[in-house]
Short mmCIF file of C-alpha atoms in Angstrom, two decimals:
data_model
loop_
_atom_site.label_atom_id
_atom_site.label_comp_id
_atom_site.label_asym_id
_atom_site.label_seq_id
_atom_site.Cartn_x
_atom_site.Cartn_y
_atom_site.Cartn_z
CA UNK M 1 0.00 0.00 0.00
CA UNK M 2 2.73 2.46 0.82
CA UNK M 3 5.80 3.32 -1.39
CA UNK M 4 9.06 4.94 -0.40
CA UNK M 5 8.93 8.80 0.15
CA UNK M 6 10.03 11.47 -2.38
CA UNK M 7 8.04 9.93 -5.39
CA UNK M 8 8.38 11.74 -8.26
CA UNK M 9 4.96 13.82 -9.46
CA UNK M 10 4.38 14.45 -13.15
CA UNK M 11 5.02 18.09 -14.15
CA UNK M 12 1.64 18.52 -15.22
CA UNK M 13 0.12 18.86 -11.89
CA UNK M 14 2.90 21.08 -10.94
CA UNK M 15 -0.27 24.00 -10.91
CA UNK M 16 -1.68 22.05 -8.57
CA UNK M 17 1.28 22.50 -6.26
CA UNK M 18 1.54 26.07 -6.58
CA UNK M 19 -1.69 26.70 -5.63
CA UNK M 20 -1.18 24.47 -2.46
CA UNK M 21 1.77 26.08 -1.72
CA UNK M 22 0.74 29.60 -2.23
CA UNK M 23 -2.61 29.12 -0.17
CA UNK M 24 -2.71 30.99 3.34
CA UNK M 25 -6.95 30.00 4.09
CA UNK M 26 -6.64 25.91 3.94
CA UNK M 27 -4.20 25.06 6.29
CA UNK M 28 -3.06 26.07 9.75
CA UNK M 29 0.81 27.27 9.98
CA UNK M 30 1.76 25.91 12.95
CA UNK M 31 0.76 22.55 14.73
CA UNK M 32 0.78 24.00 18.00
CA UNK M 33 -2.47 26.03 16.70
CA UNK M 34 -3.66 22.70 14.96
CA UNK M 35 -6.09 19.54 16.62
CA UNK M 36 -4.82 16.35 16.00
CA UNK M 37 -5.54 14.20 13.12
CA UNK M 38 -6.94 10.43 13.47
CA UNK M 39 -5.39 7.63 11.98
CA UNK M 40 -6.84 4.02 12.37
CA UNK M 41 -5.37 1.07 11.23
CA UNK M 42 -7.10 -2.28 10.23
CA UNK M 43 -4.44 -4.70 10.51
CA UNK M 44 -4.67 -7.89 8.22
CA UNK M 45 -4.81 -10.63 10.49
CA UNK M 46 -6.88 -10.23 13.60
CA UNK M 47 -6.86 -12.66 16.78
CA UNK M 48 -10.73 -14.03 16.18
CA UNK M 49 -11.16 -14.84 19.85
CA UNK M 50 -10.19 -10.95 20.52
CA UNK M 51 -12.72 -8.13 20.63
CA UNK M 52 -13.89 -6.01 18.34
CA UNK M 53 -11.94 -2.50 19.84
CA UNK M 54 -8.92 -4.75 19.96
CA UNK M 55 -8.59 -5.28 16.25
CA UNK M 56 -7.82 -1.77 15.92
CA UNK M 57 -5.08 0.99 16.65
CA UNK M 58 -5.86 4.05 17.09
CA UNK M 59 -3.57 7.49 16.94
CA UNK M 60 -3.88 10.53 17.54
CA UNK M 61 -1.16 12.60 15.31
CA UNK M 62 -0.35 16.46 15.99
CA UNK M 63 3.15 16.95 14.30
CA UNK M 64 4.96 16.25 11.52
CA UNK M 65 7.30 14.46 13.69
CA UNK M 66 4.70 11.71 15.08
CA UNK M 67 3.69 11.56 11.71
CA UNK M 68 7.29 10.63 10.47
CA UNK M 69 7.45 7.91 13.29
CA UNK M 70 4.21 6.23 12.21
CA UNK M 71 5.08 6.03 8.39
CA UNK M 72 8.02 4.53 9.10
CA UNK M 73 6.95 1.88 11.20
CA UNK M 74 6.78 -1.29 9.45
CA UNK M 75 4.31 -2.43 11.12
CA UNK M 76 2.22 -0.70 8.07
CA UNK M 77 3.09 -3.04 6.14
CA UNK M 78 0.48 -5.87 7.71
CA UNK M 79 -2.07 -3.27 8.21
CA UNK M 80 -5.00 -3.57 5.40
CA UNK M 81 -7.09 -0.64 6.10
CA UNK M 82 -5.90 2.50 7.19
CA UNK M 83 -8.36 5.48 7.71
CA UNK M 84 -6.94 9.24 8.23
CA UNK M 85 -9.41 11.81 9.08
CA UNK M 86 -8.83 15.00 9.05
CA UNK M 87 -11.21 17.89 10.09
CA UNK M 88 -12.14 21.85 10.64
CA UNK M 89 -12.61 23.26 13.56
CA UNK M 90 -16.02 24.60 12.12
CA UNK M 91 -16.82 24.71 8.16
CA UNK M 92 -15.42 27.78 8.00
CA UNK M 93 -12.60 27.50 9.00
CA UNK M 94 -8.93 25.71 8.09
CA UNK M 95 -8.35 22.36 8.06
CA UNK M 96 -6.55 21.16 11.31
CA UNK M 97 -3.47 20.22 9.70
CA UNK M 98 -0.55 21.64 8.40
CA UNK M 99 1.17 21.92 4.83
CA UNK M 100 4.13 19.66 5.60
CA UNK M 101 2.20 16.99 7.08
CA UNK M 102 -0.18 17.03 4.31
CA UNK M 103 2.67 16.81 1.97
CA UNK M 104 4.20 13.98 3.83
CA UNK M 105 0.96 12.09 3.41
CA UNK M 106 1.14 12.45 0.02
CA UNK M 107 4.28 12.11 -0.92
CA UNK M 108 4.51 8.70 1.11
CA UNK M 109 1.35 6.76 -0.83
CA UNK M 110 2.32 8.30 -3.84
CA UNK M 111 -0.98 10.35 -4.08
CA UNK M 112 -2.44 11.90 -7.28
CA UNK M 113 -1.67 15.50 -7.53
CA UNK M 114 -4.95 16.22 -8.66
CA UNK M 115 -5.94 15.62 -4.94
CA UNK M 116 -5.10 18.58 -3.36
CA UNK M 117 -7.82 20.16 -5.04
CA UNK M 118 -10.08 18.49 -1.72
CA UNK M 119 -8.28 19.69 0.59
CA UNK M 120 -8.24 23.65 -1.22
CA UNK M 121 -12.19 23.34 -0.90
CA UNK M 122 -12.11 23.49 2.54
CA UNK M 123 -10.98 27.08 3.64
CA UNK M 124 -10.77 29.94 6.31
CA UNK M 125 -13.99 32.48 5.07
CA UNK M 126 -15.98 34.90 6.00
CA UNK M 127 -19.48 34.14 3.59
CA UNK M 128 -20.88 31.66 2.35
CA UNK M 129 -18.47 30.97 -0.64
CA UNK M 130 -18.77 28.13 -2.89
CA UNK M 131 -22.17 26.98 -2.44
CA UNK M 132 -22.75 24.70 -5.22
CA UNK M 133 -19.03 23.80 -6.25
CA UNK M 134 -17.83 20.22 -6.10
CA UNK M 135 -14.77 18.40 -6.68
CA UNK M 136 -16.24 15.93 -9.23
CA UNK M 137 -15.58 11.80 -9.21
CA UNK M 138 -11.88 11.73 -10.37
CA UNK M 139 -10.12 8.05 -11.28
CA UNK M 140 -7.06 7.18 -11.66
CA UNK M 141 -5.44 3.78 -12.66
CA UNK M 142 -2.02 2.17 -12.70
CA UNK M 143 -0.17 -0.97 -12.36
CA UNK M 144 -0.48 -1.06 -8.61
CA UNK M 145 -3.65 0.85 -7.50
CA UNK M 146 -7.26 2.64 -8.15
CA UNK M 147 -6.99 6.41 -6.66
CA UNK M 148 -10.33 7.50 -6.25
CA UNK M 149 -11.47 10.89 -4.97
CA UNK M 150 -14.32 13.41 -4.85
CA UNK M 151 -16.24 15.92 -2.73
CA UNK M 152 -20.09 16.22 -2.14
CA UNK M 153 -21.96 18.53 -0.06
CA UNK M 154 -24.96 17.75 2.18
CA UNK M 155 -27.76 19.28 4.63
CA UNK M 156 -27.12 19.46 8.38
CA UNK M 157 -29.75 20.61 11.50
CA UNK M 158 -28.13 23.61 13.13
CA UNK M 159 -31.20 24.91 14.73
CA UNK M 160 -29.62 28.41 14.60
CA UNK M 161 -32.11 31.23 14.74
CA UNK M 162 -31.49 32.39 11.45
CA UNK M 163 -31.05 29.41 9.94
CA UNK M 164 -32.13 26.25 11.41
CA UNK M 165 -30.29 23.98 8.31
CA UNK M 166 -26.42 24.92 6.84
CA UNK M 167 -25.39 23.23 3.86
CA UNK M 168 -21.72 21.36 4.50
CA UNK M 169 -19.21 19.22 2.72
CA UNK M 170 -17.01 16.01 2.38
CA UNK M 171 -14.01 14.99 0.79
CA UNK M 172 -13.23 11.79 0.21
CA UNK M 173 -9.54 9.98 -1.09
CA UNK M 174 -9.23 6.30 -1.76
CA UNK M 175 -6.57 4.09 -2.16
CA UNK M 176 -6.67 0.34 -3.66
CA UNK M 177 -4.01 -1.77 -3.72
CA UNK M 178 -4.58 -4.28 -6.52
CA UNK M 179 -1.88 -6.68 -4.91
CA UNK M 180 -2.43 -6.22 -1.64
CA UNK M 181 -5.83 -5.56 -1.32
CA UNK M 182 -5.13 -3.01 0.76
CA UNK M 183 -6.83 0.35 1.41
CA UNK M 184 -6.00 4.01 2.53
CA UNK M 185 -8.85 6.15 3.07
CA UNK M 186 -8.88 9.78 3.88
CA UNK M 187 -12.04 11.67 5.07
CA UNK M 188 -11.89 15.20 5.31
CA UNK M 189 -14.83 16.87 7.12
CA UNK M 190 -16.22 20.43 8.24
CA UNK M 191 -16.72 19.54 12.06
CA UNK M 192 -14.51 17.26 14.60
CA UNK M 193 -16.66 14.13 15.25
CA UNK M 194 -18.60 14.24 12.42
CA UNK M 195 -21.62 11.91 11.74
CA UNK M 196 -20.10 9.79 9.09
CA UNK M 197 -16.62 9.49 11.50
CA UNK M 198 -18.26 8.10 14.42
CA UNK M 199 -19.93 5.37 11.94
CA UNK M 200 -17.06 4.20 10.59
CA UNK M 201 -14.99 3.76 13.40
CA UNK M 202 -18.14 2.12 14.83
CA UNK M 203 -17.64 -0.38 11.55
CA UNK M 204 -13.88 -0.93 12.25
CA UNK M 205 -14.67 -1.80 15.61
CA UNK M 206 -18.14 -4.33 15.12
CA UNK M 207 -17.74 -5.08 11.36
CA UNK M 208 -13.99 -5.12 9.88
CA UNK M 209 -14.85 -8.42 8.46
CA UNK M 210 -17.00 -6.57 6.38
CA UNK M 211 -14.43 -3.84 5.33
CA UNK M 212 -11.71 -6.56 4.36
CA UNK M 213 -14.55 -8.44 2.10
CA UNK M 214 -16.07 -5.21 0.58
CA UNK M 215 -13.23 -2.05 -0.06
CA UNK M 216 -15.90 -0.14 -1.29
CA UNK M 217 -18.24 -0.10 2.07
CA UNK M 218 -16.94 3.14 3.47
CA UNK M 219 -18.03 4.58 0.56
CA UNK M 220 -21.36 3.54 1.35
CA UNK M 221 -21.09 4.40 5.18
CA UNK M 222 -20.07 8.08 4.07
CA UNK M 223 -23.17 8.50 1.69
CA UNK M 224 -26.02 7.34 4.08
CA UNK M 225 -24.92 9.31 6.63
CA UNK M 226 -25.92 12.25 5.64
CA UNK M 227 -27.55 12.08 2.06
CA UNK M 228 -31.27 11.36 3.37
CA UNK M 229 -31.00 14.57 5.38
CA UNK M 230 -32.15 16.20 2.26
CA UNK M 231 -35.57 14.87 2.84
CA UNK M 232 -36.10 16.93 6.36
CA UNK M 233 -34.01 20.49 4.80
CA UNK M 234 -36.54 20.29 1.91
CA UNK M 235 -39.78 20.19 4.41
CA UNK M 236 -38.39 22.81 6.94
CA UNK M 237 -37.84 25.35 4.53
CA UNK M 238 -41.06 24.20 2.46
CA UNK M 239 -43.18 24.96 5.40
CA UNK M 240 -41.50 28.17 6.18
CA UNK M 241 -42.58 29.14 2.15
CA UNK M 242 -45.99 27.75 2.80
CA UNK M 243 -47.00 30.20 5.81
CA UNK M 244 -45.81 33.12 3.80
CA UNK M 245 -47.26 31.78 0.16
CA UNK M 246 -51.22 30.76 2.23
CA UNK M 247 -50.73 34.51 4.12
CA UNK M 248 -49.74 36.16 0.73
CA UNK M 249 -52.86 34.40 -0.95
CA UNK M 250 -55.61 35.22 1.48
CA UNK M 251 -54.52 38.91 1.88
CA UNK M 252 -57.26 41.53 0.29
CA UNK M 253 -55.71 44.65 -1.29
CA UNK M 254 -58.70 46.71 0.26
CA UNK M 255 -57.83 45.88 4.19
CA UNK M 256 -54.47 46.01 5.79
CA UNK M 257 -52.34 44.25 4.45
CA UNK M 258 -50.32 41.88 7.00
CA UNK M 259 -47.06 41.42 4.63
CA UNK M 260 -44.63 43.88 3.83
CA UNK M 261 -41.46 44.29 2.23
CA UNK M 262 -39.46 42.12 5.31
CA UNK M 263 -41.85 39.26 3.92
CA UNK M 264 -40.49 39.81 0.14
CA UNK M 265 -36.94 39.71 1.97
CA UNK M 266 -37.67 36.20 3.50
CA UNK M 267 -39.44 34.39 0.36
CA UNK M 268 -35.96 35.37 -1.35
CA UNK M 269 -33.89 34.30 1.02
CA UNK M 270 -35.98 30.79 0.91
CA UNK M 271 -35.71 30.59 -2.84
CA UNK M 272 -31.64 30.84 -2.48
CA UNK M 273 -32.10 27.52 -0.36
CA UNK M 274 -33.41 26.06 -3.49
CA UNK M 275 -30.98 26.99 -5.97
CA UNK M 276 -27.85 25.58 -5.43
CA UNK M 277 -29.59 21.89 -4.96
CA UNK M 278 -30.42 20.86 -8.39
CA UNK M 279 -26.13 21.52 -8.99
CA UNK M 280 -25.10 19.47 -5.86
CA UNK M 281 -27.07 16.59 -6.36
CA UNK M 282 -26.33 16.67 -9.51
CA UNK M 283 -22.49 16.06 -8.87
CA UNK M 284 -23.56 13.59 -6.23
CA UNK M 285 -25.45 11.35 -8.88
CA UNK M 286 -22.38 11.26 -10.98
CA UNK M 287 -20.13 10.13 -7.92
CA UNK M 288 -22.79 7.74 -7.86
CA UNK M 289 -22.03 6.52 -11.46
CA UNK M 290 -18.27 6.46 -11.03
CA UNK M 291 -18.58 4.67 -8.24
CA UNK M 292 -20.79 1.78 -9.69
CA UNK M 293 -18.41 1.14 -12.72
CA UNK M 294 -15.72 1.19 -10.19
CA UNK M 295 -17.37 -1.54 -8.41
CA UNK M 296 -18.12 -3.85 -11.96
CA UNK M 297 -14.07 -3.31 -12.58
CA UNK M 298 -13.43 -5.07 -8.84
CA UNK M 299 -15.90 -7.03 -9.42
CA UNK M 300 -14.61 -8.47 -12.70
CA UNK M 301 -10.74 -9.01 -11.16
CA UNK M 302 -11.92 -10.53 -8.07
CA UNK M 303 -11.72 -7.89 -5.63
CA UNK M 304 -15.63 -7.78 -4.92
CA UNK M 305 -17.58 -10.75 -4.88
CA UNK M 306 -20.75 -10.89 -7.68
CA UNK M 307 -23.04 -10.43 -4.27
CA UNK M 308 -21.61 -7.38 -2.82
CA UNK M 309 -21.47 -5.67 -6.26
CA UNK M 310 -24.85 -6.03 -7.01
CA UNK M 311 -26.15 -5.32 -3.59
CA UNK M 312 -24.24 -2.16 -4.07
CA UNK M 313 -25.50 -1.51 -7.45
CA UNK M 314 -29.26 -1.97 -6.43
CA UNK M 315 -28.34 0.57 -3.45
CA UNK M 316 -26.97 3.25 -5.78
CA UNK M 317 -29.74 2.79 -8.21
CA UNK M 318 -31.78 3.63 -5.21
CA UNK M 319 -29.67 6.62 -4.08
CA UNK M 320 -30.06 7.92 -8.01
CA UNK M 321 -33.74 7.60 -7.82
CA UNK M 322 -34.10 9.81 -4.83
CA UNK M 323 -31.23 12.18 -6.09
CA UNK M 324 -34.17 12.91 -9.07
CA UNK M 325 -37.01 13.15 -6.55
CA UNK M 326 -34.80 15.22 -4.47
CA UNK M 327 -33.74 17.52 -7.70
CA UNK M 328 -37.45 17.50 -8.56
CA UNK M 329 -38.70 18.81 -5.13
CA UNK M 330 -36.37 21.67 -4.87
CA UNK M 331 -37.10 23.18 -8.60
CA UNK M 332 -40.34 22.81 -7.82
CA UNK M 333 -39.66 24.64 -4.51
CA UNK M 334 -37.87 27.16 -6.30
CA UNK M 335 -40.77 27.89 -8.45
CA UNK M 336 -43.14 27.91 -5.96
CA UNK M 337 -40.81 30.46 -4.16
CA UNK M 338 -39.97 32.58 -7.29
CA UNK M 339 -44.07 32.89 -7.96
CA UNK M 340 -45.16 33.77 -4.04
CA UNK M 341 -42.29 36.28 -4.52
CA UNK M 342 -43.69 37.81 -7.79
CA UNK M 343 -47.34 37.93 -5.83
CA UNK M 344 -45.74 39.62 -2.90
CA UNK M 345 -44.22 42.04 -5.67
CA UNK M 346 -47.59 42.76 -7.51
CA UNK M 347 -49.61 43.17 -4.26
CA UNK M 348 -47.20 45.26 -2.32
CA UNK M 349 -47.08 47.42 -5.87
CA UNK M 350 -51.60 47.22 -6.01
CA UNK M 351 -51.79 48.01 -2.33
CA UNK M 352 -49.50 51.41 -3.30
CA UNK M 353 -51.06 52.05 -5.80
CA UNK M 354 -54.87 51.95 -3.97
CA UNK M 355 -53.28 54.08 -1.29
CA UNK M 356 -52.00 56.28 -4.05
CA UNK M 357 -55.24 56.95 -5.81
CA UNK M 358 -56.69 57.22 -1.99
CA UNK M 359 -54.32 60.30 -1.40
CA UNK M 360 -55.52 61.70 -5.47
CA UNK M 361 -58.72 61.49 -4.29
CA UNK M 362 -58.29 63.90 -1.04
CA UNK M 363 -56.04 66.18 -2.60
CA UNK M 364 -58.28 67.05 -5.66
CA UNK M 365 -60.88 67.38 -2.60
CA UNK M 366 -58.38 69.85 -0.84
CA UNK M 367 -57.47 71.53 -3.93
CA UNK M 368 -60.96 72.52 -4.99
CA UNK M 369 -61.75 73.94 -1.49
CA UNK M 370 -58.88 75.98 -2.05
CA UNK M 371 -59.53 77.27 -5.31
CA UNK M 372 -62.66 78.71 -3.55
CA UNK M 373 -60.93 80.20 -0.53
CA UNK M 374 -58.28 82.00 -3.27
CA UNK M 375 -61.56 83.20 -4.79
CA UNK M 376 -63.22 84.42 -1.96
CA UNK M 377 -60.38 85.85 -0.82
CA UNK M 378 -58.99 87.80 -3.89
CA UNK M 379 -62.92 88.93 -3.77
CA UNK M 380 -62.36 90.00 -0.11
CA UNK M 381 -58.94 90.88 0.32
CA UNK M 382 -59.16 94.86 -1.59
CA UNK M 383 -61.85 95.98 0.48
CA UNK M 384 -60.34 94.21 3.85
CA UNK M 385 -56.95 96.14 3.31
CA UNK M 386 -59.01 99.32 2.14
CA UNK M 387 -61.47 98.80 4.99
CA UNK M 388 -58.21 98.27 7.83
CA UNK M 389 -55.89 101.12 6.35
CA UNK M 390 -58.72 103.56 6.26
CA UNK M 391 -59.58 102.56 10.07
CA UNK M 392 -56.31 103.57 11.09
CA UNK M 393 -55.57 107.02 12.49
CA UNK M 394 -52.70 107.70 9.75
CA UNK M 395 -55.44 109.60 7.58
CA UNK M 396 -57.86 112.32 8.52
CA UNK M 397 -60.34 115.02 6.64
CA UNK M 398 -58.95 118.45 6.93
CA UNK M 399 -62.59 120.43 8.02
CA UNK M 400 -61.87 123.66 6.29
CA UNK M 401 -59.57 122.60 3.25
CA UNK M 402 -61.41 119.07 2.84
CA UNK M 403 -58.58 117.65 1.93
CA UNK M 404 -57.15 114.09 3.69
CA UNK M 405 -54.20 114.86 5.99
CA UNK M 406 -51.49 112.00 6.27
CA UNK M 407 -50.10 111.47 9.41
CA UNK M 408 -45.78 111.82 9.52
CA UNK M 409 -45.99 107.87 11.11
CA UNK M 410 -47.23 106.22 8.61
CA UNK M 411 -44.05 104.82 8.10
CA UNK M 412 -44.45 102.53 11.33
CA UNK M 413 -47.22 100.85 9.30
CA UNK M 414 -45.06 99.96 6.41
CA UNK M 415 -42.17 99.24 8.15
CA UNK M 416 -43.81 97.11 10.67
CA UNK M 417 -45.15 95.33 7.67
CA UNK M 418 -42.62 95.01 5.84
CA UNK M 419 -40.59 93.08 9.08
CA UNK M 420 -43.77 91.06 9.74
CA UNK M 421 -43.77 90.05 6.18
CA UNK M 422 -39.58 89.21 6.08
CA UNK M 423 -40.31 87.14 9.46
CA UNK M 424 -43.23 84.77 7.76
CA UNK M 425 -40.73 84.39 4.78
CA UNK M 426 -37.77 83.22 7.14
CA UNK M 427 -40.22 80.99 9.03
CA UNK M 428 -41.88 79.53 5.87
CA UNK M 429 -38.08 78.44 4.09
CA UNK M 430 -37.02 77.24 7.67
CA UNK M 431 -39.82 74.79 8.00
CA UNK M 432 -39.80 73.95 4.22
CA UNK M 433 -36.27 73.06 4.68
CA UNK M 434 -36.15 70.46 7.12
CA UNK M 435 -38.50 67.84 5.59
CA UNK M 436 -36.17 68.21 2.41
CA UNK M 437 -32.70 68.36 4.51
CA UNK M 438 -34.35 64.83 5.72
CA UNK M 439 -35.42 63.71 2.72
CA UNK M 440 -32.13 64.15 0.94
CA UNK M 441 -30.43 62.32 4.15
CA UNK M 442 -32.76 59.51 3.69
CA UNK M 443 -32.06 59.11 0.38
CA UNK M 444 -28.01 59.28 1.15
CA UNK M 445 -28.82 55.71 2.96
CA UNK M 446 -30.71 54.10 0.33
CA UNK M 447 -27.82 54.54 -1.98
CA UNK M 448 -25.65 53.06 0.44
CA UNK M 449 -24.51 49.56 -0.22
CA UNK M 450 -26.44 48.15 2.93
CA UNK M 451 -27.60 44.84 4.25
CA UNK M 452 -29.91 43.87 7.62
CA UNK M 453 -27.81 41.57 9.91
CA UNK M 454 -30.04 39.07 9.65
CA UNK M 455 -29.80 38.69 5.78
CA UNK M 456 -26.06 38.87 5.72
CA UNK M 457 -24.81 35.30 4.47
CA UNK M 458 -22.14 35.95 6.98
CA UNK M 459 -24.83 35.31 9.60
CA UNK M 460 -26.53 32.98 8.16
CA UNK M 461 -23.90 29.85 9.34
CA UNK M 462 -22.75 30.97 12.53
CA UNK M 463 -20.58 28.24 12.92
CA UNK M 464 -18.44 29.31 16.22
CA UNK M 465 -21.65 28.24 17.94
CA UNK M 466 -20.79 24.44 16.57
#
């Protein structure tokens, strides 16, 4: 299974080095910062009368230097199965291992370059990057083994306020040993202890008969531990669109209405749970495929019995079949969502525009009672001023000339005027002014590039809570 270390690597990976070396997201730089890595071994002959947690060893590995020690034991050479996994802290975050220790790995089994791109998916990030993207089934074949390896994302319950399901990912690497029959097999996953880690260990410990007669089980294990999840992430967020869609339905333009634009927010925030599903099960179905030619090759050199290939073949056909119910339910989802969110749209815009014609209604109202003030008052106004300026003492009849005397302070009256009427015009601008000063401010936010907390996809996979 394991070949002597510096192999040499073709030169046309040699890109896939540079971007391994050049990455600063992936891995951690220093093991002291780093959690250990598990490696189990499955040695080939195993004491029958023993128990099952005896027939394997277990090690924890935290630097390169344990890791040295335990490659060049030779006890590996007896072992049949080994199983590394290696982990993040949360899934989004590095992986806890780092770059020389990786390299070693790979170096020492002789691993395909093309590889690395797993362990580059899994990154330090901030958002919710890479949502559908997925390393697709890659073989390759030579003289002395089948390298297999692939990654495939899948629905976990978080129960976080904002989001009660995340969406995750696996990688998987596989080694065969034609001659030896021997297997390595790397898991890399998004959380320590994850689901699919716990069940195989649980197989190395109560089945390894099984794993010696079938190479391809963990394969298997891996899948159904998470892949029917899909079922419950579909209904949660499927009832979540059916409150909103039966609300939106029933609501009548003419009363108040008891959505808004928060409710718009939410259906397309559902309808971005649909999307990126038809794309990752799509990937799955084809790991699917490679996987069951894989299995008719070991079947056909003697490496699988004729039973547990066609046991496995009926159980992927299975898997595919629900893969194309599962694709089917979230398009349909994601219809459903796009055409509650286009109803939202066109009664939000009705209900606007029935409050719009409302306001039309009272202003033509207003404006017609004040065309008849204006013409009462231009009617009014000249005698008014005529009546008020004559009732002042500024003018008086002269008894002998009969002339009209003008008093020397009339110029109080126009000059009192005249400051009354600068005043109103002040206070008029001033008031005028602020609704516009806040409308302008207002409209300084819109433009700003702005998102509620609770909408950010930052937020939306708080995964330091894990």
């Amino acid at each position: 299974m394991a070949s002597s270390a510096g192999g040499a690597f073709d030169a046309s990976f040699s890109s896939y080095w540079e971007r391994f070396n050049s990455t600063k997201r992936c891995f951690e730089s220093d093991s002291g910062l780093a959690r250990p890595i598990h490696i189990v071994d499955l040695p080939k002959s195993v004491d029958p009368q023993s128990q099952g947690t005896q027939t394997i060893r277990k090690r924890d590995i935290s630097n390169i230097e344990a890791l040295e020690n335990l490659l060049n034991d030779g006890a590996h050479r007896e072992i049949q199965f080994r199983f590394i996994s290696i982990y993040q802290k949360n899934s989004w975050s590095r992986l806890q291992i780092t770059k020389p220790m990786l390299k070693r790995i790979v170096e020492f089994y002789s691993i395909n370059a093309e590889f690395l791109e797993v362990p580059l998916c899994f990154f330090d990030r901030l958002a919710d990057e890479d949502q559908a993207f997925c390393v697709p089934w890659t073989m390759t074949e030579d003289s002395r083994s089948y390298q297999m390896f692939y990654t495939f994302r899948y629905a976990e319950h978080k129960g976080h306020p904002n989001e009660s399901w995340v969406i995750r990912q696996s990688g998987v690497y596989h080694q065969y040993d034609k001659g030896k029959n021997a297997s390595l097999f790397i898991l890399l996953d998004p959380v320590p202890d994850s689901v699919a880690q716990k069940r195989i260990l649980e197989c190395f410990a109560n089945s390894h008969e099984k794993i010696k007669k079938n190479p391809l089980l963990l394969h298997s294990i891996v899948h159904t531990s998470y892949f029917v999840r899909w079922r419950e992430y579909l209904a949660q967020y499927e009832r979540n669109l059916l409150s909103i869609a039966d609300t939106t339905t029933a609501t009548l333009i003419s009363k108040p209405l008891r959505i808004s634009h928060d409710t718009l927010c939410k259906v397309r925030s559902l309808e971005s749970r649909f999307t990126p599903l038809p794309a990752i099960i799509a990937n799955f179905v084809d790991m699917l495929d490679g996987l069951e030619a894989l299995s008719r090759i070991l079947s056909l050199t003697g490496s699988l019995t004729e039973d547990d290939q066609q046991q496995l073949a009926n159980r992927l056909d299975n898997c595919r079949r629900q893969s194309r119910t599962f694709t089917r339910t979230a398009q349909f989802l994601q219809q459903r969502s796009i055409n509650t969110a286009t109803l939202l749209a066109d009664t939000l815009a009705f209900r606007n525009q029935g409050v719009a014609q409302e306001q039309n209604s009272s202003i033509i109202i207003l404006t017609r009672s004040a065309v008849f003030i204006t013409v009462i008052t231009l009617i009014y106004l000249p005698w008014t001023l005529v009546t008020g300026l004559f009732g002042m003492e500024f003018f008086e009849l002269d008894p002998k000339t009969r002339l009209l005397i003008t008093s020397p302070q009339i110029w109080i009256y126009f000059v009192t005027a005249a400051s009354v009427t600068i005043v109103t015009a002040c206070l008029y601008y001033v008031m005028a002014g602020f609704p516009r000063l806040h409308r302008c401010t207002q409209m300084s936010e819109k433009n700003k590039d702005f998102v509620p907390l609770s909408l950010r996809r930052g937020c939306t996979d708080v995964e330091n809570s894990a």
